[in-house]
Amino acid sequence: MTKAAELAKMGEVITNGQIGGRRNLIINGAMQVAQRGTSFSGVTASGTFPVDRFLFHVGSLGTWTLSQSTDVPTGQGFAKSIKCDVTTADVSPTGTDYARIDHRFEGQDLQAFCKGTSNAKQFALSFYVKSPKTGTHIVELQDADNTRNISKAYTVSSANTWEKKELIIDADTTGAFDNDNAKSLTIAWWLSAGADYKSGTLATTWGSPTNANRVVGQVNIADSTSNDFYLTGVQLEVGEQVTPFEHRSYGEERQLCYRYYYQMKAATSFMKIGHGRAYSTTDTTATYTVPVPMRANPTGSVSAASDVGTAGLSAGGTTSVNPAAETMDDYSRFAINVTRGGGGYSAGTIYQIESDNNTNMTIKLYAEL
Amino acid sequence: MAEIKITNARYWRYPLTNEITHIYCNIDNSLEQSFVPIDENNKHYQAIQEWVAEGNTIEEAD
């Protein structure tokens, strides 16, 4: 094989996605990981993650059932997608009503874009979408560090049919992404928007956001309870070239998701969490380690305080549980504080903290952007 | 519109150290009691700050 032929072959191999790994900056782009659950009904407000890392963001615009679906594009290697099912329609969104799916990035993971420099790179975004509407849909990039946005329209040609979209979004020589663990960029797939977001001219270049120019032309996905919107195979790459989707293993994606949200659910009654020393008659702590360090000091919660027990003490006595009362500075290890309002501990004694006599206990640590 | 809905916010004093380290509250209408660290890099703490700026008050710790 000649040198030229070798180079051509190498280029082909790279383009076909056989080498050149870690091209995709999206976490869970194949929608495989859904720690919180696989279906959420009656959604009318923001905060639901139908799958990990993808946030449904909605205000005053319909009622939705969000789920991890097995409806996927044929022959592309995907098994899961996000499904957004309209259960109460909003035929005429008004004002600042909105519905969209967000994916958010830490600034330190975006430095390769060289944003804010003369060497700034383009954003190559690709995804598979199945929309109930033909016509214009909007994806928006939001730079949280410099308050700069850009919107990109894509066209759905056939309703209720999987289509792959490839968008090359302008580089931005103004405003660098902060090199830290805070939110720097949001990619938003709009599903519908009120007039306040649509009344101007679409902002197709980076600049300070003007609401009226953000979502111009967007169809209304929420106008009928027959409507279902699907998304999968999301990939963001540095540069001007979209390449085939970088499939990663479930285990690898799950580890990446744990940085932002981790929950552990008891699989058996009396599942042991850890051991610790009571420091009063009402309180004890125990320590546990999470699979990967979290992004930031997390919000902790448990399914119910009474789901957490103490071996050897009467069930149901727990009145409060702070799952992350203490933490290591890299957020890799935590102390859970268990309070028994009625007492029962003997100060200085070691206790075993465990789930109660059921499998209800779920401990949740939240460090999303 | 606020992205995160905060209700029933109260400071939490860590019994071991007697220091206020968290705010416990309900988030997005969940009945679960969430413990939000007093940390600027926590998204829920940011939301609580916005909630306070809107005129709401965090109750004193027990």
Short mmCIF file of C-alpha atoms in Angstrom, two decimals:
data_model
loop_
_atom_site.label_atom_id
_atom_site.label_comp_id
_atom_site.label_asym_id
_atom_site.label_seq_id
_atom_site.Cartn_x
_atom_site.Cartn_y
_atom_site.Cartn_z
CA MET A 1 0.00 0.00 0.00
CA THR A 2 1.40 3.40 -0.93
CA LYS A 3 1.83 6.13 1.65
CA ALA A 4 -0.98 8.11 0.06
CA ALA A 5 -3.25 5.10 0.18
CA GLU A 6 -2.34 4.50 3.82
CA LEU A 7 -3.21 8.07 4.71
CA ALA A 8 -6.47 7.86 2.80
CA LYS A 9 -7.33 4.66 4.63
CA MET A 10 -6.46 6.22 7.96
CA GLY A 11 -8.72 9.15 7.20
CA GLU A 12 -11.52 6.78 6.30
CA VAL A 13 -11.08 4.84 9.51
CA ILE A 14 -11.14 8.00 11.59
CA THR A 15 -14.20 9.29 9.77
CA ASN A 16 -15.99 6.00 10.29
CA GLY A 17 -15.47 6.33 13.99
CA GLN A 18 -13.29 3.26 14.36
CA ILE A 19 -10.55 5.18 16.12
CA GLY A 20 -10.26 8.66 17.47
CA GLY A 21 -12.19 7.95 20.66
CA ARG A 22 -13.55 10.47 23.14
CA ARG A 23 -14.89 12.65 20.40
CA ASN A 24 -18.25 13.05 22.08
CA LEU A 25 -18.47 15.61 24.88
CA ILE A 26 -22.06 14.66 25.69
CA ILE A 27 -22.57 12.33 28.64
CA ASN A 28 -25.26 9.68 28.19
CA GLY A 29 -25.96 10.74 24.61
CA ALA A 30 -27.47 7.34 23.85
CA MET A 31 -29.87 7.84 26.77
CA GLN A 32 -28.83 4.56 28.39
CA VAL A 33 -28.62 5.63 32.04
CA ALA A 34 -31.76 6.58 33.98
CA GLN A 35 -30.99 6.40 37.69
CA ARG A 36 -34.02 8.35 38.86
CA GLY A 37 -36.59 6.22 37.07
CA THR A 38 -37.82 5.55 33.58
CA SER A 39 -41.15 7.36 33.49
CA PHE A 40 -42.44 10.59 35.03
CA SER A 41 -46.06 11.64 34.54
CA GLY A 42 -47.82 14.92 35.16
CA VAL A 43 -44.75 17.03 34.56
CA THR A 44 -45.60 20.75 34.47
CA ALA A 45 -42.45 22.27 35.94
CA SER A 46 -38.71 22.05 35.50
CA GLY A 47 -36.47 19.62 37.28
CA THR A 48 -37.18 16.22 35.76
CA PHE A 49 -34.38 14.15 34.28
CA PRO A 50 -36.04 11.51 32.05
CA VAL A 51 -32.54 10.09 31.70
CA ASP A 52 -29.34 11.17 33.41
CA ARG A 53 -27.78 14.48 32.30
CA PHE A 54 -30.79 15.51 30.19
CA LEU A 55 -33.02 17.99 32.04
CA PHE A 56 -36.57 18.73 30.96
CA HIS A 57 -37.10 22.41 31.45
CA VAL A 58 -40.69 23.65 31.23
CA GLY A 59 -42.76 26.56 32.39
CA SER A 60 -46.50 27.07 31.85
CA LEU A 61 -46.52 24.98 28.71
CA GLY A 62 -48.58 21.81 28.79
CA THR A 63 -48.39 18.69 30.86
CA TRP A 64 -45.96 15.96 29.93
CA THR A 65 -45.08 12.36 30.55
CA LEU A 66 -41.33 11.95 30.18
CA SER A 67 -39.76 8.56 29.79
CA GLN A 68 -36.81 6.52 28.70
CA SER A 69 -38.15 4.88 25.56
CA THR A 70 -37.10 1.93 23.44
CA ASP A 71 -38.29 3.70 20.28
CA VAL A 72 -35.00 4.29 18.43
CA PRO A 73 -33.72 4.86 14.91
CA THR A 74 -33.29 1.58 13.08
CA GLY A 75 -29.85 0.19 12.48
CA GLN A 76 -27.85 2.83 14.33
CA GLY A 77 -26.96 0.82 17.42
CA PHE A 78 -29.21 2.65 19.86
CA ALA A 79 -31.45 0.97 22.43
CA LYS A 80 -32.93 3.96 24.27
CA SER A 81 -34.24 7.44 23.64
CA ILE A 82 -35.98 10.23 25.54
CA LYS A 83 -39.70 10.42 24.92
CA CYS A 84 -41.66 13.60 25.66
CA ASP A 85 -45.36 12.81 25.53
CA VAL A 86 -47.85 15.68 25.66
CA THR A 87 -50.70 14.74 28.02
CA THR A 88 -52.32 18.17 28.32
CA ALA A 89 -51.93 20.30 25.24
CA ASP A 90 -51.16 23.99 25.01
CA VAL A 91 -52.34 25.14 21.61
CA SER A 92 -51.22 28.74 22.00
CA PRO A 93 -48.19 29.28 24.22
CA THR A 94 -47.94 32.86 25.36
CA GLY A 95 -45.40 35.22 26.88
CA THR A 96 -42.38 33.41 28.27
CA ASP A 97 -43.91 29.92 28.24
CA TYR A 98 -41.28 27.39 27.33
CA ALA A 99 -40.51 23.71 26.98
CA ARG A 100 -37.10 22.35 26.15
CA ILE A 101 -34.53 19.66 26.89
CA ASP A 102 -31.21 20.86 28.33
CA HIS A 103 -27.74 19.33 28.49
CA ARG A 104 -25.23 21.25 30.57
CA PHE A 105 -21.43 21.27 30.65
CA GLU A 106 -18.70 22.25 33.06
CA GLY A 107 -16.32 24.86 31.69
CA GLN A 108 -13.26 22.72 32.31
CA ASP A 109 -14.61 20.15 29.85
CA LEU A 110 -14.98 22.73 27.07
CA GLN A 111 -11.52 24.24 26.90
CA ALA A 112 -10.78 22.50 23.57
CA PHE A 113 -13.23 24.86 21.88
CA CYS A 114 -10.74 27.71 22.58
CA LYS A 115 -13.75 29.96 22.93
CA GLY A 116 -12.90 33.59 23.34
CA THR A 117 -9.65 33.31 21.40
CA SER A 118 -8.64 33.90 17.80
CA ASN A 119 -8.31 30.13 17.49
CA ALA A 120 -11.89 29.40 18.54
CA LYS A 121 -13.37 26.17 17.18
CA GLN A 122 -16.82 25.39 15.83
CA PHE A 123 -19.35 23.20 17.63
CA ALA A 124 -20.32 20.09 15.66
CA LEU A 125 -23.63 18.89 17.06
CA SER A 126 -25.44 15.81 15.79
CA PHE A 127 -28.48 13.94 17.06
CA TYR A 128 -31.39 11.76 16.05
CA VAL A 129 -34.84 13.25 16.44
CA LYS A 130 -38.37 12.01 15.89
CA SER A 131 -40.82 14.87 16.02
CA PRO A 132 -44.58 14.97 15.51
CA LYS A 133 -44.12 18.17 13.53
CA THR A 134 -42.45 18.92 10.25
CA GLY A 135 -40.71 22.24 9.85
CA THR A 136 -38.43 24.44 11.89
CA HIS A 137 -37.04 23.37 15.25
CA ILE A 138 -34.47 25.30 17.26
CA VAL A 139 -31.37 24.29 19.15
CA GLU A 140 -29.80 26.99 21.29
CA LEU A 141 -26.34 27.21 22.83
CA GLN A 142 -26.13 29.31 25.98
CA ASP A 143 -22.77 30.49 27.30
CA ALA A 144 -23.41 31.04 31.01
CA ASP A 145 -19.99 32.54 31.71
CA ASN A 146 -20.29 35.42 29.28
CA THR A 147 -24.07 35.61 28.79
CA ARG A 148 -23.84 34.93 25.08
CA ASN A 149 -26.22 32.78 23.04
CA ILE A 150 -26.59 31.45 19.53
CA SER A 151 -29.55 29.68 17.97
CA LYS A 152 -29.53 27.19 15.13
CA ALA A 153 -32.57 26.04 13.19
CA TYR A 154 -32.98 22.55 11.83
CA THR A 155 -35.79 21.21 9.71
CA VAL A 156 -37.76 18.05 10.34
CA SER A 157 -38.83 16.70 6.96
CA SER A 158 -41.16 13.86 7.94
CA ALA A 159 -43.38 13.77 10.99
CA ASN A 160 -43.01 10.88 13.44
CA THR A 161 -39.96 9.58 11.61
CA TRP A 162 -36.43 9.29 12.94
CA GLU A 163 -34.06 11.72 11.22
CA LYS A 164 -30.42 12.49 11.89
CA LYS A 165 -29.53 16.16 12.18
CA GLU A 166 -26.02 17.54 11.80
CA LEU A 167 -25.40 21.13 12.80
CA ILE A 168 -22.17 23.09 12.58
CA ILE A 169 -22.42 26.01 14.97
CA ASP A 170 -20.18 29.05 14.70
CA ALA A 171 -17.03 29.41 16.73
CA ASP A 172 -17.03 32.35 19.11
CA THR A 173 -13.90 34.47 19.44
CA THR A 174 -15.45 36.43 22.31
CA GLY A 175 -15.79 35.23 25.89
CA ALA A 176 -13.78 32.27 27.13
CA PHE A 177 -15.37 29.43 29.04
CA ASP A 178 -14.21 29.46 32.66
CA ASN A 179 -11.84 26.61 33.39
CA ASP A 180 -13.74 25.31 36.40
CA ASN A 181 -16.46 22.92 37.52
CA ALA A 182 -19.36 25.35 37.19
CA LYS A 183 -21.90 25.52 34.39
CA SER A 184 -20.48 27.15 31.28
CA LEU A 185 -22.61 25.88 28.43
CA THR A 186 -26.16 24.67 27.95
CA ILE A 187 -27.44 23.06 24.79
CA ALA A 188 -31.21 23.43 24.64
CA TRP A 189 -33.50 21.52 22.28
CA TRP A 190 -36.63 23.64 22.22
CA LEU A 191 -40.00 21.93 21.95
CA SER A 192 -42.20 24.97 22.15
CA ALA A 193 -42.04 28.61 23.17
CA GLY A 194 -44.27 31.59 23.87
CA ALA A 195 -44.33 34.69 21.73
CA ASP A 196 -41.76 36.51 23.85
CA TYR A 197 -39.09 34.12 22.51
CA LYS A 198 -40.25 34.13 18.89
CA SER A 199 -41.23 37.62 17.86
CA GLY A 200 -37.90 38.83 16.45
CA THR A 201 -35.23 37.52 14.10
CA LEU A 202 -33.43 34.31 14.94
CA ALA A 203 -30.05 34.97 16.60
CA THR A 204 -27.81 32.98 14.26
CA THR A 205 -24.59 34.58 15.49
CA TRP A 206 -23.15 34.66 19.00
CA GLY A 207 -24.18 37.64 21.04
CA SER A 208 -25.91 38.92 24.12
CA PRO A 209 -29.27 37.15 24.23
CA THR A 210 -32.44 38.95 23.29
CA ASN A 211 -35.45 36.86 24.23
CA ALA A 212 -37.39 37.76 21.08
CA ASN A 213 -34.63 36.33 18.88
CA ARG A 214 -33.96 33.04 20.61
CA VAL A 215 -36.54 30.60 19.25
CA VAL A 216 -37.96 32.23 16.14
CA GLY A 217 -39.81 29.78 13.91
CA GLN A 218 -40.02 26.93 16.42
CA VAL A 219 -43.03 24.66 15.83
CA ASN A 220 -45.30 23.89 18.76
CA ILE A 221 -44.75 20.30 19.86
CA ALA A 222 -47.29 20.76 22.66
CA ASP A 223 -50.37 21.53 20.58
CA SER A 224 -51.92 18.07 20.74
CA THR A 225 -52.04 15.17 23.16
CA SER A 226 -51.22 12.95 20.18
CA ASN A 227 -47.74 14.43 20.04
CA ASP A 228 -44.61 12.55 21.12
CA PHE A 229 -41.10 13.99 20.68
CA TYR A 230 -38.05 11.71 20.81
CA LEU A 231 -34.32 12.39 21.03
CA THR A 232 -31.25 10.13 21.08
CA GLY A 233 -27.75 9.74 19.68
CA VAL A 234 -26.63 13.19 20.81
CA GLN A 235 -23.03 14.07 20.08
CA LEU A 236 -21.05 17.30 20.48
CA GLU A 237 -17.60 17.49 18.92
CA VAL A 238 -14.95 20.14 18.60
CA GLY A 239 -14.53 21.45 15.08
CA GLU A 240 -16.27 21.57 11.76
CA GLN A 241 -16.79 17.87 11.13
CA VAL A 242 -19.59 15.63 12.37
CA THR A 243 -18.46 12.04 12.74
CA PRO A 244 -20.46 8.89 13.47
CA PHE A 245 -21.84 8.54 16.98
CA GLU A 246 -19.28 7.38 19.53
CA HIS A 247 -20.99 4.48 21.27
CA ARG A 248 -19.76 3.94 24.81
CA SER A 249 -20.54 1.12 27.21
CA TYR A 250 -23.36 1.40 29.72
CA GLY A 251 -20.89 1.04 32.57
CA GLU A 252 -18.73 3.85 31.29
CA GLU A 253 -21.64 6.21 30.79
CA ARG A 254 -23.00 5.37 34.23
CA GLN A 255 -19.68 6.26 35.84
CA LEU A 256 -19.69 9.60 34.02
CA CYS A 257 -23.23 10.31 35.22
CA TYR A 258 -22.32 9.63 38.86
CA ARG A 259 -20.27 12.82 38.94
CA TYR A 260 -23.55 14.76 38.80
CA TYR A 261 -26.06 12.47 40.49
CA TYR A 262 -25.73 9.27 42.42
CA GLN A 263 -28.33 7.27 44.23
CA MET A 264 -28.13 4.00 46.09
CA LYS A 265 -31.22 1.97 46.79
CA ALA A 266 -31.41 -0.92 49.18
CA ALA A 267 -31.82 -4.23 47.39
CA THR A 268 -32.50 -6.08 50.62
CA SER A 269 -33.94 -5.29 54.03
CA PHE A 270 -31.38 -4.19 56.61
CA MET A 271 -28.85 -3.30 53.90
CA LYS A 272 -25.75 -1.96 55.67
CA ILE A 273 -24.62 1.57 54.88
CA GLY A 274 -21.74 1.93 57.29
CA HIS A 275 -20.63 2.01 60.88
CA GLY A 276 -20.05 4.96 63.12
CA ARG A 277 -19.84 6.24 66.63
CA ALA A 278 -22.77 7.82 68.40
CA TYR A 279 -21.81 11.20 69.77
CA SER A 280 -24.98 11.70 71.80
CA THR A 281 -28.11 9.78 72.73
CA THR A 282 -29.85 11.08 69.61
CA ASP A 283 -27.19 11.22 66.87
CA THR A 284 -24.61 9.07 65.18
CA THR A 285 -22.62 9.27 61.97
CA ALA A 286 -21.31 6.64 59.58
CA THR A 287 -19.16 7.01 56.49
CA TYR A 288 -19.48 5.67 52.98
CA THR A 289 -17.69 6.16 49.66
CA VAL A 290 -19.30 6.95 46.32
CA PRO A 291 -18.14 5.36 43.04
CA VAL A 292 -16.61 8.55 41.63
CA PRO A 293 -15.93 11.95 43.17
CA MET A 294 -18.88 14.27 42.63
CA ARG A 295 -18.72 17.57 40.81
CA ALA A 296 -19.50 19.66 43.87
CA ASN A 297 -20.76 19.41 47.40
CA PRO A 298 -24.06 17.62 46.77
CA THR A 299 -27.56 18.08 48.07
CA GLY A 300 -28.46 14.97 50.01
CA SER A 301 -31.83 13.40 50.62
CA VAL A 302 -33.34 10.07 51.52
CA SER A 303 -36.63 8.53 50.48
CA ALA A 304 -37.84 8.92 54.09
CA ALA A 305 -36.01 9.20 57.39
CA SER A 306 -37.83 6.15 58.69
CA ASP A 307 -36.34 4.08 55.85
CA VAL A 308 -32.98 4.33 57.61
CA GLY A 309 -32.46 2.29 60.75
CA THR A 310 -29.86 1.36 63.32
CA ALA A 311 -29.04 -2.28 64.02
CA GLY A 312 -30.17 -3.33 67.44
CA LEU A 313 -32.49 -0.41 67.99
CA SER A 314 -36.23 -0.31 67.45
CA ALA A 315 -37.39 0.26 63.90
CA GLY A 316 -38.94 3.53 62.87
CA GLY A 317 -37.06 5.61 65.41
CA THR A 318 -35.09 7.64 62.90
CA THR A 319 -36.45 11.16 62.62
CA SER A 320 -33.89 12.88 60.39
CA VAL A 321 -31.11 11.81 58.01
CA ASN A 322 -28.55 14.07 56.38
CA PRO A 323 -26.72 11.80 53.92
CA ALA A 324 -23.86 14.22 53.35
CA ALA A 325 -23.36 15.95 56.67
CA GLU A 326 -19.60 15.79 56.14
CA THR A 327 -17.51 15.33 53.01
CA MET A 328 -13.97 14.92 51.78
CA ASP A 329 -12.76 17.91 49.78
CA ASP A 330 -13.05 15.99 46.50
CA TYR A 331 -16.61 14.89 47.35
CA SER A 332 -15.67 11.22 47.17
CA ARG A 333 -16.61 10.19 50.68
CA PHE A 334 -19.39 11.32 52.99
CA ALA A 335 -20.63 11.05 56.55
CA ILE A 336 -24.31 10.31 56.98
CA ASN A 337 -25.83 11.77 60.13
CA VAL A 338 -28.74 9.85 61.61
CA THR A 339 -30.95 11.40 64.26
CA ARG A 340 -33.27 9.48 66.55
CA GLY A 341 -35.41 12.20 68.05
CA GLY A 342 -36.51 9.95 70.88
CA GLY A 343 -32.97 8.93 71.73
CA GLY A 344 -31.73 5.39 72.12
CA TYR A 345 -28.06 5.72 71.29
CA SER A 346 -25.34 5.38 73.88
CA ALA A 347 -22.70 8.05 73.30
CA GLY A 348 -19.34 6.58 72.39
CA THR A 349 -20.77 3.28 71.16
CA ILE A 350 -20.31 2.05 67.58
CA TYR A 351 -23.52 1.42 65.65
CA GLN A 352 -24.37 -0.09 62.32
CA ILE A 353 -26.51 2.13 60.10
CA GLU A 354 -28.70 0.19 57.71
CA SER A 355 -31.93 0.30 55.78
CA ASP A 356 -35.07 -0.51 57.70
CA ASN A 357 -37.00 -3.74 57.30
CA ASN A 358 -37.86 -3.10 53.66
CA THR A 359 -36.22 -2.05 50.41
CA ASN A 360 -37.63 1.47 50.34
CA MET A 361 -34.43 3.25 51.32
CA THR A 362 -32.92 5.38 48.58
CA ILE A 363 -30.10 7.79 49.33
CA LYS A 364 -29.69 10.53 46.72
CA LEU A 365 -26.76 12.84 46.12
CA TYR A 366 -27.35 15.66 43.65
CA ALA A 367 -24.55 17.75 42.14
CA GLU A 368 -26.10 18.68 38.80
CA LEU A 369 -25.23 21.87 37.01
CA MET B 1 -39.64 31.69 36.09
CA ALA B 2 -37.49 30.00 38.72
CA GLU B 3 -35.99 26.75 37.52
CA ILE B 4 -36.12 25.19 40.96
CA LYS B 5 -38.98 25.57 43.42
CA ILE B 6 -37.95 25.94 47.05
CA THR B 7 -40.34 25.60 50.00
CA ASN B 8 -40.08 25.19 53.77
CA ALA B 9 -36.43 26.21 54.03
CA ARG B 10 -34.79 26.05 57.43
CA TYR B 11 -31.15 26.23 58.50
CA TRP B 12 -29.72 22.96 59.78
CA ARG B 13 -27.25 22.88 62.61
CA TYR B 14 -24.90 19.87 62.56
CA PRO B 15 -25.36 18.44 66.06
CA LEU B 16 -21.78 17.18 66.20
CA THR B 17 -20.19 20.60 65.74
CA ASN B 18 -23.14 22.86 66.48
CA GLU B 19 -22.35 24.75 63.27
CA ILE B 20 -24.91 25.62 60.63
CA THR B 21 -23.78 23.70 57.56
CA HIS B 22 -26.93 23.05 55.54
CA ILE B 23 -30.40 24.29 54.71
CA TYR B 24 -33.06 21.68 54.69
CA CYS B 25 -36.05 22.26 52.50
CA ASN B 26 -38.44 20.78 49.98
CA ILE B 27 -37.36 21.03 46.36
CA ASP B 28 -39.72 21.02 43.38
CA ASN B 29 -42.66 19.95 45.54
CA SER B 30 -40.92 16.76 46.60
CA LEU B 31 -42.01 15.55 50.00
CA GLU B 32 -38.46 14.43 50.68
CA GLN B 33 -36.42 16.58 53.00
CA SER B 34 -33.33 17.73 51.13
CA PHE B 35 -30.16 18.92 52.84
CA VAL B 36 -28.56 21.66 50.76
CA PRO B 37 -24.97 22.52 51.72
CA ILE B 38 -24.14 26.17 52.19
CA ASP B 39 -21.90 26.17 49.16
CA GLU B 40 -21.99 28.60 46.25
CA ASN B 41 -21.28 25.81 43.78
CA ASN B 42 -24.37 23.85 44.71
CA LYS B 43 -27.22 24.48 42.28
CA HIS B 44 -29.89 24.23 44.99
CA TYR B 45 -28.04 26.69 47.21
CA GLN B 46 -27.96 29.09 44.26
CA ALA B 47 -31.72 28.58 43.90
CA ILE B 48 -32.25 29.26 47.60
CA GLN B 49 -30.32 32.50 47.27
CA GLU B 50 -32.60 33.53 44.41
CA TRP B 51 -35.61 32.50 46.48
CA VAL B 52 -34.41 34.68 49.35
CA ALA B 53 -33.79 37.56 46.95
CA GLU B 54 -37.44 37.30 45.98
CA GLY B 55 -38.36 38.11 49.57
CA ASN B 56 -38.57 34.67 51.13
CA THR B 57 -36.98 33.79 54.44
CA ILE B 58 -35.01 30.81 55.65
CA GLU B 59 -36.20 29.84 59.10
CA GLU B 60 -33.75 29.72 61.95
CA ALA B 61 -32.25 26.40 62.93
CA ASP B 62 -33.79 24.41 65.73
#
